[in-house]
Tab-separated table of C-alpha atoms in Angstrom:
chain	number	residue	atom	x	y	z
L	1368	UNK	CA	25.771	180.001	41.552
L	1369	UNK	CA	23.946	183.130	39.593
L	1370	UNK	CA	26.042	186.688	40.126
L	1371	UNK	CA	22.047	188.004	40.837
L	1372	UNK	CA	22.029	185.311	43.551
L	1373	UNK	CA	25.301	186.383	45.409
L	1374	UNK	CA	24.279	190.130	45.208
L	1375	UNK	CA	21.026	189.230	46.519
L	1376	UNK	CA	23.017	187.384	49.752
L	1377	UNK	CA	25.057	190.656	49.907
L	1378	UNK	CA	22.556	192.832	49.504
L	1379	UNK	CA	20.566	190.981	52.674
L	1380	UNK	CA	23.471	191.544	54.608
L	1381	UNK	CA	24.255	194.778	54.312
L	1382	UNK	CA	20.379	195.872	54.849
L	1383	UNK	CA	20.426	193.800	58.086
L	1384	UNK	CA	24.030	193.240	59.413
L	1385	UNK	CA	22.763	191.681	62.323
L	1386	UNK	CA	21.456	188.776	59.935
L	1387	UNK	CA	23.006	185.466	60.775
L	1388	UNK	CA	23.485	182.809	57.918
L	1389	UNK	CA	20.543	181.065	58.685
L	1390	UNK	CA	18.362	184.557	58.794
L	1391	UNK	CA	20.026	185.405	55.122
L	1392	UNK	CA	18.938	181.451	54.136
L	1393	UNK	CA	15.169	182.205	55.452
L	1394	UNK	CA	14.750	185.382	53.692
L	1395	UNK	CA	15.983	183.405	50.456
L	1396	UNK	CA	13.985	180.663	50.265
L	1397	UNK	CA	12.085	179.512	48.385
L	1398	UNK	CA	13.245	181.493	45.246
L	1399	UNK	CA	17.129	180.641	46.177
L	1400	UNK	CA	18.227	177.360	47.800
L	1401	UNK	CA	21.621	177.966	49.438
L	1402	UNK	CA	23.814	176.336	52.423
L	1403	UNK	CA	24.515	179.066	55.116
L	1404	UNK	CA	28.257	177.523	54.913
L	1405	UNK	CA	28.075	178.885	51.089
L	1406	UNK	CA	26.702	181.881	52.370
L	1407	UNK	CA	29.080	182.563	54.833
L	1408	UNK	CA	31.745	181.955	52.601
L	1409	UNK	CA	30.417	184.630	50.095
L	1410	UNK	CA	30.172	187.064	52.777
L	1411	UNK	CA	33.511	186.846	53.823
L	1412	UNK	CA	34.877	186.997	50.366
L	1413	UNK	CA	33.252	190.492	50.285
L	1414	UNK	CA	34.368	191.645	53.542
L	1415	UNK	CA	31.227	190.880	55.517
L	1416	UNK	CA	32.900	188.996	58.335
L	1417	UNK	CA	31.150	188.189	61.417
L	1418	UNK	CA	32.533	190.262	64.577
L	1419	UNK	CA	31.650	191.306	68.304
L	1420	UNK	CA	29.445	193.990	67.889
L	1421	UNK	CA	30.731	196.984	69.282
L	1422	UNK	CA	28.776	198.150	72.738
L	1423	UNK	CA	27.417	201.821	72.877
L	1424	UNK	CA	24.544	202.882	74.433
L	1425	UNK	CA	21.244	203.846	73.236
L	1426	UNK	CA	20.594	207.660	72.795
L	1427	UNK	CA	17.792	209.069	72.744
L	1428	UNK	CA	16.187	211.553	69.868
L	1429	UNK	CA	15.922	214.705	72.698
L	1430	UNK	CA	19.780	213.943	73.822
L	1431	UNK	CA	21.030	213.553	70.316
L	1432	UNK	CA	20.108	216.805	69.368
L	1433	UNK	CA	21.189	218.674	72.472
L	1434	UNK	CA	24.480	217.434	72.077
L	1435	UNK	CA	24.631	218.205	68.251
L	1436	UNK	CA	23.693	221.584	69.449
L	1437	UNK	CA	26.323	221.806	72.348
L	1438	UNK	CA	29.387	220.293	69.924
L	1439	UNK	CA	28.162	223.292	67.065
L	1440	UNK	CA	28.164	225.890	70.096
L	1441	UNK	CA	31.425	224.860	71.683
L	1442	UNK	CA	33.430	224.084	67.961
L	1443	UNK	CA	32.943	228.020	67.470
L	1444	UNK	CA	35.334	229.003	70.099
L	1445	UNK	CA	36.580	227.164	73.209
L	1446	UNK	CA	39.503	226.711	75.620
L	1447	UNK	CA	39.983	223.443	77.068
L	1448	UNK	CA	42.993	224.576	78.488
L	1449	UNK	CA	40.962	226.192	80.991
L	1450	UNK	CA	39.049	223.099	81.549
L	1451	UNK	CA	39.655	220.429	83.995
L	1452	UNK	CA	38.296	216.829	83.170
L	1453	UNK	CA	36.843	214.671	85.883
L	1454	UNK	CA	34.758	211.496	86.812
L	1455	UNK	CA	34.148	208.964	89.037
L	1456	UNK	CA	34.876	205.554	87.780
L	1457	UNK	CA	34.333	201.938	89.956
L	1458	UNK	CA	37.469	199.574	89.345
L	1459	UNK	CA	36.881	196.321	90.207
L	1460	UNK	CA	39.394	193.032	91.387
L	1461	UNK	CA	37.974	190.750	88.765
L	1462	UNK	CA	36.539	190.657	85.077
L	1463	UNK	CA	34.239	188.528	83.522
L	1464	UNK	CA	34.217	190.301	80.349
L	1465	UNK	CA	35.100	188.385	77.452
L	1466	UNK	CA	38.221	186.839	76.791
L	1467	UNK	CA	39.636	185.422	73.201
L	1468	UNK	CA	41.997	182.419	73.572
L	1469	UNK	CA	43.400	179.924	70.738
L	1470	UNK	CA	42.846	176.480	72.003
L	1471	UNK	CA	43.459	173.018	70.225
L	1472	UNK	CA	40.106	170.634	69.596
L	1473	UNK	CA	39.259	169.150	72.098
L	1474	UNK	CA	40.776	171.151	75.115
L	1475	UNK	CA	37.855	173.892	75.597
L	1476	UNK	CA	37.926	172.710	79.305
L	1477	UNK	CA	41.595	172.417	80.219
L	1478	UNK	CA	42.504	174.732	82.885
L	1479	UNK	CA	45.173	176.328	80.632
L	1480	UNK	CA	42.568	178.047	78.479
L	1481	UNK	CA	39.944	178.935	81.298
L	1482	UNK	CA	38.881	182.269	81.712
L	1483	UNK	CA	37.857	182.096	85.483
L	1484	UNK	CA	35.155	184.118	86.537
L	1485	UNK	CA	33.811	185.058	90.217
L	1486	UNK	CA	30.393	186.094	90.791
L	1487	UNK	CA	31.592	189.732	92.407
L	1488	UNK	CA	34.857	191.132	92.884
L	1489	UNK	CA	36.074	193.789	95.470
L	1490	UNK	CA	35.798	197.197	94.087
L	1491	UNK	CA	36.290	200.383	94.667
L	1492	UNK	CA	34.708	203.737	93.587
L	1493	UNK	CA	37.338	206.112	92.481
L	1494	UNK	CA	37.154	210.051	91.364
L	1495	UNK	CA	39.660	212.188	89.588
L	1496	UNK	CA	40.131	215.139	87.523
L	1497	UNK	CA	42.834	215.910	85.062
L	1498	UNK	CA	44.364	219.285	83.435
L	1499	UNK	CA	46.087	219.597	79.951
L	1500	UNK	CA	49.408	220.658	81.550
L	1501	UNK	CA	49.694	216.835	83.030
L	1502	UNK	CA	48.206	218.047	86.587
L	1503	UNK	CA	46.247	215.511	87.966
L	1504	UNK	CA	44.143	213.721	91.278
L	1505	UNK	CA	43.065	210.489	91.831
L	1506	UNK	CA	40.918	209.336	95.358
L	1507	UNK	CA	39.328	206.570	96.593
L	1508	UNK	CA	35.700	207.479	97.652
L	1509	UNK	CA	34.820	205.577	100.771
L	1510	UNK	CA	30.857	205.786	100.309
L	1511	UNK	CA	28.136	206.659	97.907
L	1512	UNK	CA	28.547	209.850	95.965
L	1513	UNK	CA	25.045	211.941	97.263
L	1514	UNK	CA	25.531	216.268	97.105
L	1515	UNK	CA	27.302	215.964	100.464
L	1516	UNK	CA	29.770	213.443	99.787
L	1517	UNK	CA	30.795	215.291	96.387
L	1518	UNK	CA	30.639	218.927	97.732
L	1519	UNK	CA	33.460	217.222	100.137
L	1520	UNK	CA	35.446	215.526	97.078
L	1521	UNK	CA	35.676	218.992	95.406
L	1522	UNK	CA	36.363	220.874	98.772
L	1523	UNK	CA	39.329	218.052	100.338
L	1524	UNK	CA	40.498	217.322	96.849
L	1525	UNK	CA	39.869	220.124	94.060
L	1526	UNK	CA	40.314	223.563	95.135
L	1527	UNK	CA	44.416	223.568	95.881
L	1528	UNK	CA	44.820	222.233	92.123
L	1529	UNK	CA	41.769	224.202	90.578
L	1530	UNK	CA	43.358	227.783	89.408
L	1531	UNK	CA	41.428	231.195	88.367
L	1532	UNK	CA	39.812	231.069	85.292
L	1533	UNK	CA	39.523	227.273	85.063
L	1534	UNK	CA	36.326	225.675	85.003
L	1535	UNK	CA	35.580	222.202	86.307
L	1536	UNK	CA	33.777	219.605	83.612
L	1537	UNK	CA	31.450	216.917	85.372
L	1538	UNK	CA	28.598	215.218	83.973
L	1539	UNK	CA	24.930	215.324	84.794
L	1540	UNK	CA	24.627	212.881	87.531
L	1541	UNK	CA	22.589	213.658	90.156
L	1542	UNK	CA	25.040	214.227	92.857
L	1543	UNK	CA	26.980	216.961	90.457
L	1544	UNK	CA	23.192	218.923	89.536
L	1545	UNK	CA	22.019	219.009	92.553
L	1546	UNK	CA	20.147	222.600	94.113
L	1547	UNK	CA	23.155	221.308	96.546
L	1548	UNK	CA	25.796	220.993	94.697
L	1549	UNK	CA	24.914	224.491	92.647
L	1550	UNK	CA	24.394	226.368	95.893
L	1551	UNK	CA	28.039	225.440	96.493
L	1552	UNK	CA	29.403	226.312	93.272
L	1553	UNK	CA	27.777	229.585	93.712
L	1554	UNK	CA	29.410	230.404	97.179
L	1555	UNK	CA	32.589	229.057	96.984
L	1556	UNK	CA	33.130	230.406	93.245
L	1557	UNK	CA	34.090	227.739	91.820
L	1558	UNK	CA	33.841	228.020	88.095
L	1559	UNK	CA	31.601	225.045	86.077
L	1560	UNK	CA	31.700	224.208	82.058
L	1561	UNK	CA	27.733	224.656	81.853
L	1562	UNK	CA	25.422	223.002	79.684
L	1563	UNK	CA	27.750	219.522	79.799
L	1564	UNK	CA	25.084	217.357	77.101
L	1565	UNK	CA	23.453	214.160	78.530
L	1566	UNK	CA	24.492	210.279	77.627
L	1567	UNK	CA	28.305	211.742	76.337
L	1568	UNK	CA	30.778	209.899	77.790
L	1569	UNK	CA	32.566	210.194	74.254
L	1570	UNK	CA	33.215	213.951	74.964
L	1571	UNK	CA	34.927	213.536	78.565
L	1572	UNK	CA	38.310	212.347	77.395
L	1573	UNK	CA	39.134	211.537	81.052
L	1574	UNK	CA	37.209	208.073	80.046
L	1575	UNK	CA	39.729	207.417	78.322
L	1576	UNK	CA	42.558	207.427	81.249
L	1577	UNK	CA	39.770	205.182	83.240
L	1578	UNK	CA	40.493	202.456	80.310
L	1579	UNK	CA	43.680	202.653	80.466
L	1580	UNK	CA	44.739	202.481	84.079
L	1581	UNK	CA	41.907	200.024	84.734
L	1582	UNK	CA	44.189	197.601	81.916
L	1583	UNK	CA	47.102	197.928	83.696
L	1584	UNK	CA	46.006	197.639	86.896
L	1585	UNK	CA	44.710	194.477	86.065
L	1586	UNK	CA	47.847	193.580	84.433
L	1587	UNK	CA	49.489	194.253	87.705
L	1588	UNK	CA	46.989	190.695	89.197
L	1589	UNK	CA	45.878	192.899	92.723
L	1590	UNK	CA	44.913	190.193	95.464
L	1591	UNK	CA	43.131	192.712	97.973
L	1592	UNK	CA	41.324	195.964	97.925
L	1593	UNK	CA	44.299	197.921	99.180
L	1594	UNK	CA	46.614	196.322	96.126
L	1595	UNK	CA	43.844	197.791	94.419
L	1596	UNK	CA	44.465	201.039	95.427
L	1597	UNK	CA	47.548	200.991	95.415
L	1598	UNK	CA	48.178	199.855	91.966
L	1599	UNK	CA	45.356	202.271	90.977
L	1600	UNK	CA	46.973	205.175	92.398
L	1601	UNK	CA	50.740	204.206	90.575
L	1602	UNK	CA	49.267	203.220	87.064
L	1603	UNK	CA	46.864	206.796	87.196
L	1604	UNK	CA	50.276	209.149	87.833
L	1605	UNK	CA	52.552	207.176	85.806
L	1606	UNK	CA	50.033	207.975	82.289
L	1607	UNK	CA	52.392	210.167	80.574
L	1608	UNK	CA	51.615	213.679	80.179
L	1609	UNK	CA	51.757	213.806	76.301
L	1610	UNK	CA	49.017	211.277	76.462
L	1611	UNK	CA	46.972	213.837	78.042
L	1612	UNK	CA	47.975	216.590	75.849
L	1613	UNK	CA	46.731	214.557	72.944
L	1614	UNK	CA	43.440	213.554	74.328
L	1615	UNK	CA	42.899	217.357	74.854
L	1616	UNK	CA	44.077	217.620	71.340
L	1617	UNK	CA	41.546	215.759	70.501
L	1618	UNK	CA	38.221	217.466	71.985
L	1619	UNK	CA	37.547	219.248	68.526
L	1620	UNK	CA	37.656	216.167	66.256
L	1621	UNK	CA	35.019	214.987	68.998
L	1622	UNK	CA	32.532	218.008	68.510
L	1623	UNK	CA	32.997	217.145	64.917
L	1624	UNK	CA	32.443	213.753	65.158
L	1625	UNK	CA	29.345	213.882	67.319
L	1626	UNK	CA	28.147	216.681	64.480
L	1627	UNK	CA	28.421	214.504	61.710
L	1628	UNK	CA	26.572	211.247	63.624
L	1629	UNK	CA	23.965	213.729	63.838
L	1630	UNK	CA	24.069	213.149	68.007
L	1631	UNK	CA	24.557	209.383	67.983
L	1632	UNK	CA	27.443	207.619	69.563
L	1633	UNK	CA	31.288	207.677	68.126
L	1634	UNK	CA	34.267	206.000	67.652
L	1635	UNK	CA	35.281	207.716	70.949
């Protein structure tokens, strides 16, 4: 095959990664008659291997650029010491996300290698907050988070751990912007990092505990809802404290990184 052949295949692929072999083959022909298998086989020589693509979500032009502008504000001078991370997060009994196995031919069906799935598991909505020092809260949330329901979380759950001078993060859901939920900040003085930029889930590093205590509470098999909660409750206290440290650690190479993909999503 022609070196100006295999460039051209490369070339195709790199333009439009999400080109199968058989798109790369189409856009070819006629001037080059190839096999996809041939094509593939180029690709991967070069380092072009087919993978998952990684899941992000879409942001828009408007929220890119507020949170460029946020990262450049807060990268000039911050504290997150005085900050205190928190979220809601819904955990659920079962996953049907996907699952890699290494099966012989011809056993694609044998129980051994099944990945069983259930239409809906139990859940359960949880909410938390954490604090660079390794102080943390985790609590089940029996109904829908509206203003009430949250102005309750914070009151029952946040103000014997919440210290002067720190500042609560949240996101911009509803129930957390609310002429409510303000009102109450206002009253009861309870401090709030303003200004928290839309669609950035990359910049609240409490995410981050969510993924990990949602793997090993899975690891743990729960049968029922209160296993659940149970298990959640364990895994969430027994995340070391240095792991928290670091994630806080980490909040400037965020900004940075959010800077330099000009607002779009990041490796965190």
């Amino acid at each position: 095959m022609k070196i100006r052949d295999k460039r051209a295949i490369i070339r195709i692929s790199k333009k439009h990664p999400k080109f199968t072999s058989t798109d790369i083959k189409k856009e070819l022909e006629p001037m080059i008659q190839i096999s996809t298998s041939l094509i593939r086989k180029i690709l991967i020589k070069v380092g072009l291997r087919a993978k998952i693509a990684a899941q992000k979500p879409l942001i828009s032009d408007k929220n890119r650029q507020k949170r460029v502008a946020w990262c450049r504000e807060k990268l000039q001078g911050e504290n997150w010491e005085t900050v205190v991370f928190s979220d809601e997060t819904l955990i659920q009994m079962h996953s049907n996300g996907r699952v890699l196995v290494r099966r012989p031919e011809g056993k694609k069906f044998d129980p051994k290698y099944l990945q069983n799935t259930v239409k809906m598991g139990k859940k359960l909505m949880l909410w938390g907050f954490i604090k660079k020092d390794g102080t943390r809260g985790l609590f089940r949330v029996e109904k829908s988070i509206n203003s009430d329901e949250y102005i309750k979380i914070l009151e029952k759950n946040l103000f014997n751990s919440i210290y002067l001078g720190e500042r609560l993060q949240q996101d911009n859901a509803p129930a957390h912007n609310s002429e409510k939920t303000w009102t109450f900040f206002n009253e009861s003085g309870l401090n709030v990092l303003e200004n928290w930029p839309p669609q950035s889930p990359d910049l609240n590093i409490i995410e981050n505990i969510w993924s990990i205590l949602k793997r090993k509470v899975m690891a743990r098999n729960p049968k029922t809802i209160e296993n659940l909660w149970q298990f959640s409750y364990e895994e969430f206290h027994r995340i070391p404290n240095e792991k928290i440290e670091r994630l806080y650690d980490s909040i400037p190479r965020r900004l940075r990184a959010v800077i330099i993909s000009k607002g779009g999503p990041t490796k965190y």
